[in-house]
Amino acid sequence: MTTRVAVIGGGQNCEHDVSLASAAGVAAGLDPASYEVVPLTIGRDGTWRDRGGRPMGLAGVAQILRGCHVAFPLVHGPRGEDGTLAALCELAGLRYVGSGVGAGALAMDKWATKLVAEAVGIATAPAHQVTAATAHLETWSGAVVVKPVAAGSSRGVSLVLEAAALGPALEAALALGPRALVEDVVVGREVDVAVLRRADGSLLTSPPLEIVVDGLFDYDAKYGGQADFRLPASLDERDTKALDDAAVAMYDVLGCSGVARIDFFMTEAGPVLNEVNTIPGMTEHSQVPQMFAAAGLPYADLLDELVRGAHW
């Protein structure tokens, strides 16, 4: 029997185009012998559209979802990755791929993620929150990274190396949400680990991937081909185990499902958590599929594991 999979892309946020790419990649990558893809797109204005591009209300969306066996949400960022689509699937009584409402909401909130990490002994960069009401009180105290609390794809992220740049950096971050983080700069190698819960319930960690870039790994570096991905990262056995242990600990304590990418700085003192992505980029050439391909799990097989592991 063919499994009908609703592949949902787009979204009402700054990651709209990235989400469309992920959804197109998954739709093309699912084995047509086993899966029938039902594409659904959320426009920048929030309008849902079906396979033919026809706009639909939520009643129409619910009818299509009820005719599917599984939903595969691929909307990165707010109103998607933050648990919003997981909640819709749960209310519709539809099995879905990926993390649930609580895990998505916690991981999307970088401040909350820091608090959870520190509670289980995983280091994070010293930071504080800023809002539009308090931004004018910020003073320059040295190099910092400014980022939105709840956004992805490195949108609104600035490396601030001089006092004059602090105000514009805060403005850029707060344009994408009501809260921003001001973090101390961490000196270390940027290394990511992906964690997958297989359909049988077991966990699989990917080989570590190191990101080598001149300066900040921002949106342009991430999607403009300027970054050098080294897979697997050149790490000794002790550091690899430390990263694996920290990645699995964050996956578990947040209550993640499906696949998540956990981003770290590898420092002389050990791993320092950067962020957790519960709906990472999922084209065949995105980081997570590359990481699992290096572990012997090709793209189509990774997607198959995710769909078969879908939950309520």
mmCIF file of C-alpha atoms in Angstrom:
data_model
loop_
_atom_site.group_PDB
_atom_site.id
_atom_site.type_symbol
_atom_site.label_atom_id
_atom_site.label_comp_id
_atom_site.label_asym_id
_atom_site.label_seq_id
_atom_site.Cartn_x
_atom_site.Cartn_y
_atom_site.Cartn_z
ATOM 1 C CA MET A 1 0.000 0.000 0.000
ATOM 2 C CA THR A 2 1.272 3.475 -0.903
ATOM 3 C CA THR A 3 1.614 5.933 1.999
ATOM 4 C CA ARG A 4 0.210 9.400 1.302
ATOM 5 C CA VAL A 5 2.523 12.066 2.717
ATOM 6 C CA ALA A 6 1.526 15.730 3.020
ATOM 7 C CA VAL A 7 4.758 17.665 2.455
ATOM 8 C CA ILE A 8 4.332 21.179 3.849
ATOM 9 C CA GLY A 9 6.675 24.026 2.835
ATOM 10 C CA GLY A 10 6.844 27.809 2.673
ATOM 11 C CA GLY A 11 5.707 29.741 5.720
ATOM 12 C CA GLN A 12 5.158 33.263 7.030
ATOM 13 C CA ASN A 13 8.711 34.152 7.965
ATOM 14 C CA CYS A 14 12.110 35.106 6.611
ATOM 15 C CA GLU A 15 12.969 31.453 5.910
ATOM 16 C CA HIS A 16 10.180 31.016 3.347
ATOM 17 C CA ASP A 17 12.455 30.320 0.370
ATOM 18 C CA VAL A 18 14.669 27.925 2.341
ATOM 19 C CA SER A 19 11.555 26.022 3.443
ATOM 20 C CA LEU A 20 10.334 25.768 -0.141
ATOM 21 C CA ALA A 21 13.688 24.256 -1.134
ATOM 22 C CA SER A 22 13.514 21.703 1.688
ATOM 23 C CA ALA A 23 9.947 20.736 0.766
ATOM 24 C CA ALA A 24 10.842 20.359 -2.918
ATOM 25 C CA GLY A 25 13.844 18.217 -1.999
ATOM 26 C CA VAL A 26 11.806 15.903 0.218
ATOM 27 C CA ALA A 27 8.979 15.643 -2.306
ATOM 28 C CA ALA A 28 11.466 14.567 -4.978
ATOM 29 C CA GLY A 29 13.446 12.331 -2.623
ATOM 30 C CA LEU A 30 10.617 10.173 -1.264
ATOM 31 C CA ASP A 31 10.551 6.838 -3.092
ATOM 32 C CA PRO A 32 7.512 6.951 -5.437
ATOM 33 C CA ALA A 33 7.191 3.179 -5.146
ATOM 34 C CA SER A 34 6.296 3.598 -1.467
ATOM 35 C CA TYR A 35 5.023 7.164 -1.101
ATOM 36 C CA GLU A 36 2.497 9.447 -2.770
ATOM 37 C CA VAL A 37 3.427 13.076 -2.132
ATOM 38 C CA VAL A 38 0.655 15.601 -1.468
ATOM 39 C CA PRO A 39 2.342 19.036 -1.560
ATOM 40 C CA LEU A 40 0.951 21.915 0.492
ATOM 41 C CA THR A 41 2.454 25.400 0.534
ATOM 42 C CA ILE A 42 1.988 28.237 3.006
ATOM 43 C CA GLY A 43 2.467 31.646 1.389
ATOM 44 C CA ARG A 44 4.225 34.597 2.959
ATOM 45 C CA ASP A 45 0.772 36.026 3.652
ATOM 46 C CA GLY A 46 -0.340 32.848 5.412
ATOM 47 C CA THR A 47 -2.487 31.544 2.554
ATOM 48 C CA TRP A 48 -2.359 27.760 2.098
ATOM 49 C CA ARG A 49 -2.239 26.418 -1.452
ATOM 50 C CA ASP A 50 -2.699 22.921 -2.812
ATOM 51 C CA ARG A 51 -0.779 21.021 -5.486
ATOM 52 C CA GLY A 52 -2.315 23.136 -8.228
ATOM 53 C CA GLY A 53 -1.595 26.429 -6.464
ATOM 54 C CA ARG A 54 -5.234 26.980 -5.526
ATOM 55 C CA PRO A 55 -5.746 28.923 -2.259
ATOM 56 C CA MET A 56 -7.528 27.145 0.570
ATOM 57 C CA GLY A 57 -8.970 27.965 3.952
ATOM 58 C CA LEU A 58 -8.137 25.863 7.009
ATOM 59 C CA ALA A 59 -11.242 23.733 6.428
ATOM 60 C CA GLY A 60 -9.884 22.753 3.021
ATOM 61 C CA VAL A 61 -6.438 22.107 4.494
ATOM 62 C CA ALA A 62 -7.955 19.878 7.174
ATOM 63 C CA GLN A 63 -9.831 17.894 4.542
ATOM 64 C CA ILE A 64 -6.632 17.250 2.582
ATOM 65 C CA LEU A 65 -4.716 16.323 5.733
ATOM 66 C CA ARG A 66 -7.419 13.853 6.742
ATOM 67 C CA GLY A 67 -6.858 12.105 3.416
ATOM 68 C CA CYS A 68 -3.136 11.625 4.161
ATOM 69 C CA HIS A 69 -1.410 9.054 6.340
ATOM 70 C CA VAL A 70 1.465 11.282 7.473
ATOM 71 C CA ALA A 71 2.426 14.977 7.429
ATOM 72 C CA PHE A 72 6.026 16.037 6.812
ATOM 73 C CA PRO A 73 6.313 19.662 8.040
ATOM 74 C CA LEU A 74 9.271 21.490 6.487
ATOM 75 C CA VAL A 75 8.509 25.075 7.475
ATOM 76 C CA HIS A 76 11.668 26.406 9.114
ATOM 77 C CA GLY A 77 11.439 29.144 11.707
ATOM 78 C CA PRO A 78 8.445 30.817 13.389
ATOM 79 C CA ARG A 79 4.926 29.559 12.617
ATOM 80 C CA GLY A 80 6.353 26.196 11.647
ATOM 81 C CA GLU A 81 9.441 24.872 13.398
ATOM 82 C CA ASP A 82 8.286 26.395 16.700
ATOM 83 C CA GLY A 83 5.652 23.684 17.186
ATOM 84 C CA THR A 84 2.857 25.472 15.331
ATOM 85 C CA LEU A 85 2.494 22.871 12.583
ATOM 86 C CA ALA A 86 2.986 20.016 15.030
ATOM 87 C CA ALA A 87 0.020 21.393 16.986
ATOM 88 C CA LEU A 88 -2.109 21.553 13.830
ATOM 89 C CA CYS A 89 -1.270 17.928 13.034
ATOM 90 C CA GLU A 90 -2.087 16.827 16.565
ATOM 91 C CA LEU A 91 -5.425 18.651 16.499
ATOM 92 C CA ALA A 92 -6.166 17.004 13.141
ATOM 93 C CA GLY A 93 -5.263 13.582 14.547
ATOM 94 C CA LEU A 94 -2.577 13.103 11.911
ATOM 95 C CA ARG A 95 0.782 11.392 12.392
ATOM 96 C CA TYR A 96 3.648 13.745 11.615
ATOM 97 C CA VAL A 97 7.412 13.755 11.128
ATOM 98 C CA GLY A 98 9.661 15.556 13.583
ATOM 99 C CA SER A 99 9.514 17.050 17.034
ATOM 100 C CA GLY A 100 6.330 17.725 18.957
ATOM 101 C CA VAL A 101 4.856 20.999 20.135
ATOM 102 C CA GLY A 102 6.928 21.376 23.310
ATOM 103 C CA ALA A 103 10.278 20.436 21.795
ATOM 104 C CA GLY A 104 9.740 22.702 18.786
ATOM 105 C CA ALA A 105 8.770 25.664 20.947
ATOM 106 C CA LEU A 106 11.682 25.205 23.368
ATOM 107 C CA ALA A 107 14.333 24.696 20.696
ATOM 108 C CA MET A 108 13.105 27.654 18.647
ATOM 109 C CA ASP A 109 13.562 29.916 21.672
ATOM 110 C CA LYS A 110 17.336 30.298 21.935
ATOM 111 C CA TRP A 111 17.105 31.811 25.426
ATOM 112 C CA ALA A 112 14.992 28.922 26.736
ATOM 113 C CA THR A 113 17.356 26.445 25.072
ATOM 114 C CA LYS A 114 20.274 28.007 26.955
ATOM 115 C CA LEU A 115 18.471 27.620 30.262
ATOM 116 C CA VAL A 116 17.676 23.964 29.549
ATOM 117 C CA ALA A 117 21.251 23.254 28.435
ATOM 118 C CA GLU A 118 22.764 24.820 31.519
ATOM 119 C CA ALA A 119 20.365 22.835 33.738
ATOM 120 C CA VAL A 120 21.854 19.578 32.405
ATOM 121 C CA GLY A 121 25.462 20.769 32.513
ATOM 122 C CA ILE A 122 26.013 21.736 28.876
ATOM 123 C CA ALA A 123 27.919 24.995 28.449
ATOM 124 C CA THR A 124 26.497 27.915 26.468
ATOM 125 C CA ALA A 125 27.868 31.333 25.580
ATOM 126 C CA PRO A 126 27.195 33.952 28.285
ATOM 127 C CA ALA A 127 24.299 36.092 27.057
ATOM 128 C CA HIS A 128 21.387 38.304 27.984
ATOM 129 C CA GLN A 129 18.082 39.233 26.388
ATOM 130 C CA VAL A 130 17.188 42.605 24.915
ATOM 131 C CA THR A 131 13.797 43.929 23.849
ATOM 132 C CA ALA A 132 12.764 46.992 21.889
ATOM 133 C CA ALA A 133 12.039 48.681 25.220
ATOM 134 C CA THR A 134 15.511 47.993 26.616
ATOM 135 C CA ALA A 135 17.680 48.195 23.484
ATOM 136 C CA HIS A 136 18.551 51.847 24.093
ATOM 137 C CA LEU A 137 20.125 50.861 27.422
ATOM 138 C CA GLU A 138 22.699 48.549 25.817
ATOM 139 C CA THR A 139 26.284 49.724 26.069
ATOM 140 C CA TRP A 140 29.389 48.516 24.297
ATOM 141 C CA SER A 141 31.563 46.204 26.369
ATOM 142 C CA GLY A 142 33.473 44.263 23.729
ATOM 143 C CA ALA A 143 32.898 41.915 20.807
ATOM 144 C CA VAL A 144 29.465 40.236 20.852
ATOM 145 C CA VAL A 145 27.092 38.342 18.594
ATOM 146 C CA VAL A 146 23.575 39.743 18.314
ATOM 147 C CA LYS A 147 20.761 37.487 17.094
ATOM 148 C CA PRO A 148 16.973 37.148 17.239
ATOM 149 C CA VAL A 149 15.757 34.846 20.018
ATOM 150 C CA ALA A 150 13.453 32.975 17.629
ATOM 151 C CA ALA A 151 14.612 32.923 14.008
ATOM 152 C CA GLY A 152 16.734 30.638 11.877
ATOM 153 C CA SER A 153 18.923 30.396 8.788
ATOM 154 C CA SER A 154 21.224 32.908 10.516
ATOM 155 C CA ARG A 155 18.816 35.723 9.636
ATOM 156 C CA GLY A 156 19.332 38.884 11.663
ATOM 157 C CA VAL A 157 22.633 37.651 13.137
ATOM 158 C CA SER A 158 25.490 40.141 13.454
ATOM 159 C CA LEU A 159 29.050 39.942 14.721
ATOM 160 C CA VAL A 160 29.583 43.279 16.477
ATOM 161 C CA LEU A 161 33.221 44.336 16.691
ATOM 162 C CA GLU A 162 32.797 48.035 17.423
ATOM 163 C CA ALA A 163 30.473 50.202 19.473
ATOM 164 C CA ALA A 164 28.973 51.955 16.452
ATOM 165 C CA ALA A 165 27.676 48.654 15.080
ATOM 166 C CA LEU A 166 25.754 47.633 18.205
ATOM 167 C CA GLY A 167 22.641 49.743 17.578
ATOM 168 C CA PRO A 168 22.153 48.623 13.950
ATOM 169 C CA ALA A 169 22.734 44.983 14.969
ATOM 170 C CA LEU A 170 20.038 45.195 17.629
ATOM 171 C CA GLU A 171 17.685 46.867 15.169
ATOM 172 C CA ALA A 172 18.252 44.084 12.614
ATOM 173 C CA ALA A 173 17.634 41.349 15.179
ATOM 174 C CA LEU A 174 14.555 42.996 16.680
ATOM 175 C CA ALA A 175 13.074 43.466 13.214
ATOM 176 C CA LEU A 176 12.573 39.685 13.181
ATOM 177 C CA GLY A 177 11.005 39.314 16.611
ATOM 178 C CA PRO A 178 10.327 41.004 19.949
ATOM 179 C CA ARG A 179 13.476 39.684 21.683
ATOM 180 C CA ALA A 180 17.157 39.570 20.796
ATOM 181 C CA LEU A 181 20.168 37.886 22.381
ATOM 182 C CA VAL A 182 23.480 39.594 22.995
ATOM 183 C CA GLU A 183 26.083 36.828 23.365
ATOM 184 C CA ASP A 184 29.750 36.826 24.191
ATOM 185 C CA VAL A 185 31.900 35.698 21.272
ATOM 186 C CA VAL A 186 33.027 32.084 21.720
ATOM 187 C CA VAL A 187 36.460 31.155 20.401
ATOM 188 C CA GLY A 188 36.212 27.676 18.955
ATOM 189 C CA ARG A 189 35.517 25.545 15.912
ATOM 190 C CA GLU A 190 31.935 25.453 14.644
ATOM 191 C CA VAL A 191 30.916 21.788 14.656
ATOM 192 C CA ASP A 192 27.431 20.324 14.160
ATOM 193 C CA VAL A 193 26.053 16.896 15.078
ATOM 194 C CA ALA A 194 22.710 15.519 13.871
ATOM 195 C CA VAL A 195 20.622 13.094 15.921
ATOM 196 C CA LEU A 196 18.008 10.822 14.340
ATOM 197 C CA ARG A 197 15.423 8.710 16.080
ATOM 198 C CA ARG A 198 15.002 5.732 13.779
ATOM 199 C CA ALA A 199 11.627 4.135 13.113
ATOM 200 C CA ASP A 200 12.521 1.382 15.611
ATOM 201 C CA GLY A 201 13.081 3.993 18.333
ATOM 202 C CA SER A 202 16.891 3.763 18.446
ATOM 203 C CA LEU A 203 19.045 6.884 18.198
ATOM 204 C CA LEU A 204 21.680 7.432 15.520
ATOM 205 C CA THR A 205 24.189 10.283 15.635
ATOM 206 C CA SER A 206 25.858 11.537 12.487
ATOM 207 C CA PRO A 207 29.562 12.120 11.997
ATOM 208 C CA PRO A 208 30.438 15.665 13.151
ATOM 209 C CA LEU A 209 30.515 18.353 10.466
ATOM 210 C CA GLU A 210 32.829 21.340 10.827
ATOM 211 C CA ILE A 211 31.967 24.683 9.265
ATOM 212 C CA VAL A 212 35.001 26.694 8.220
ATOM 213 C CA VAL A 213 34.172 30.241 7.174
ATOM 214 C CA ASP A 214 35.982 33.567 7.172
ATOM 215 C CA GLY A 215 34.018 35.527 9.760
ATOM 216 C CA LEU A 216 30.408 34.899 10.798
ATOM 217 C CA PHE A 217 28.445 31.927 9.449
ATOM 218 C CA ASP A 218 25.574 34.192 8.381
ATOM 219 C CA TYR A 219 22.826 33.743 5.779
ATOM 220 C CA ASP A 220 25.071 34.692 2.854
ATOM 221 C CA ALA A 221 27.810 32.305 3.961
ATOM 222 C CA LYS A 222 25.291 29.532 4.625
ATOM 223 C CA TYR A 223 23.527 29.695 1.260
ATOM 224 C CA GLY A 224 26.039 31.512 -0.931
ATOM 225 C CA GLY A 225 28.573 28.695 -1.086
ATOM 226 C CA GLN A 226 31.195 30.583 0.922
ATOM 227 C CA ALA A 227 31.438 28.041 3.747
ATOM 228 C CA ASP A 228 33.773 25.057 3.728
ATOM 229 C CA PHE A 229 32.058 21.978 5.191
ATOM 230 C CA ARG A 230 34.495 19.375 6.492
ATOM 231 C CA LEU A 231 32.845 16.008 6.943
ATOM 232 C CA PRO A 232 33.759 14.284 9.079
ATOM 233 C CA ALA A 233 35.358 16.992 11.190
ATOM 234 C CA SER A 234 38.934 16.262 12.190
ATOM 235 C CA LEU A 235 38.486 15.543 15.903
ATOM 236 C CA ASP A 236 40.067 13.104 18.291
ATOM 237 C CA GLU A 237 38.019 10.335 19.896
ATOM 238 C CA ARG A 238 37.539 12.226 23.161
ATOM 239 C CA ASP A 239 36.156 15.379 21.508
ATOM 240 C CA THR A 240 33.926 13.347 19.181
ATOM 241 C CA LYS A 241 32.424 11.506 22.147
ATOM 242 C CA ALA A 242 31.932 14.761 24.067
ATOM 243 C CA LEU A 243 30.016 16.233 21.121
ATOM 244 C CA ASP A 244 27.933 13.072 20.650
ATOM 245 C CA ASP A 245 27.056 12.937 24.339
ATOM 246 C CA ALA A 246 26.088 16.621 24.441
ATOM 247 C CA ALA A 247 24.015 16.333 21.238
ATOM 248 C CA VAL A 248 22.086 13.310 22.510
ATOM 249 C CA ALA A 249 21.593 14.967 25.902
ATOM 250 C CA MET A 250 20.046 18.053 24.275
ATOM 251 C CA TYR A 251 17.892 15.931 21.949
ATOM 252 C CA ASP A 252 16.588 13.951 24.913
ATOM 253 C CA VAL A 253 16.091 16.768 27.414
ATOM 254 C CA LEU A 254 14.163 18.873 24.883
ATOM 255 C CA GLY A 255 12.037 15.841 23.968
ATOM 256 C CA CYS A 256 12.932 15.875 20.266
ATOM 257 C CA SER A 257 11.661 13.391 17.693
ATOM 258 C CA GLY A 258 12.632 12.702 14.103
ATOM 259 C CA VAL A 259 15.877 14.468 13.258
ATOM 260 C CA ALA A 260 17.491 17.487 14.904
ATOM 261 C CA ARG A 261 20.765 19.268 14.210
ATOM 262 C CA ILE A 262 22.627 20.429 17.288
ATOM 263 C CA ASP A 263 25.220 23.154 16.657
ATOM 264 C CA PHE A 264 28.258 23.638 18.873
ATOM 265 C CA PHE A 265 31.472 25.552 19.245
ATOM 266 C CA MET A 266 34.253 23.107 20.062
ATOM 267 C CA THR A 267 36.558 24.923 22.475
ATOM 268 C CA GLU A 268 39.609 23.911 24.467
ATOM 269 C CA ALA A 269 37.299 23.400 27.461
ATOM 270 C CA GLY A 270 34.858 21.220 25.496
ATOM 271 C CA PRO A 271 31.586 21.715 23.586
ATOM 272 C CA VAL A 272 29.653 24.967 23.938
ATOM 273 C CA LEU A 273 26.083 24.790 22.633
ATOM 274 C CA ASN A 274 25.098 27.277 19.962
ATOM 275 C CA GLU A 275 21.553 26.214 19.028
ATOM 276 C CA VAL A 276 19.218 23.315 18.272
ATOM 277 C CA ASN A 277 17.350 22.990 14.970
ATOM 278 C CA THR A 278 14.319 20.686 15.046
ATOM 279 C CA ILE A 279 13.490 21.226 11.353
ATOM 280 C CA PRO A 280 16.929 21.563 9.746
ATOM 281 C CA GLY A 281 17.448 22.115 6.025
ATOM 282 C CA MET A 282 16.402 18.950 4.206
ATOM 283 C CA THR A 283 17.427 19.185 0.570
ATOM 284 C CA GLU A 284 19.708 16.346 -0.486
ATOM 285 C CA HIS A 285 22.656 18.756 -0.305
ATOM 286 C CA SER A 286 21.764 20.271 3.084
ATOM 287 C CA GLN A 287 23.994 19.617 6.067
ATOM 288 C CA VAL A 288 21.925 16.916 7.786
ATOM 289 C CA PRO A 289 21.390 14.680 4.731
ATOM 290 C CA GLN A 290 25.101 15.026 3.905
ATOM 291 C CA MET A 291 26.005 14.077 7.470
ATOM 292 C CA PHE A 292 23.906 10.919 7.449
ATOM 293 C CA ALA A 293 25.011 10.006 3.931
ATOM 294 C CA ALA A 294 28.557 10.040 5.293
ATOM 295 C CA ALA A 295 27.343 7.570 7.949
ATOM 296 C CA GLY A 296 26.029 5.220 5.252
ATOM 297 C CA LEU A 297 22.389 6.368 5.297
ATOM 298 C CA PRO A 298 21.500 7.772 1.845
ATOM 299 C CA TYR A 299 18.943 10.555 1.412
ATOM 300 C CA ALA A 300 16.014 8.338 0.368
ATOM 301 C CA ASP A 301 16.674 5.996 3.292
ATOM 302 C CA LEU A 302 16.865 8.937 5.733
ATOM 303 C CA LEU A 303 13.490 10.198 4.505
ATOM 304 C CA ASP A 304 12.064 6.695 4.774
ATOM 305 C CA GLU A 305 13.245 6.431 8.401
ATOM 306 C CA LEU A 306 11.636 9.774 9.190
ATOM 307 C CA VAL A 307 8.268 8.937 7.644
ATOM 308 C CA ARG A 308 8.113 5.479 9.194
ATOM 309 C CA GLY A 309 8.997 7.021 12.544
ATOM 310 C CA ALA A 310 6.200 9.611 12.346
ATOM 311 C CA HIS A 311 4.172 9.932 15.555
ATOM 312 C CA TRP A 312 0.895 11.366 16.840
#
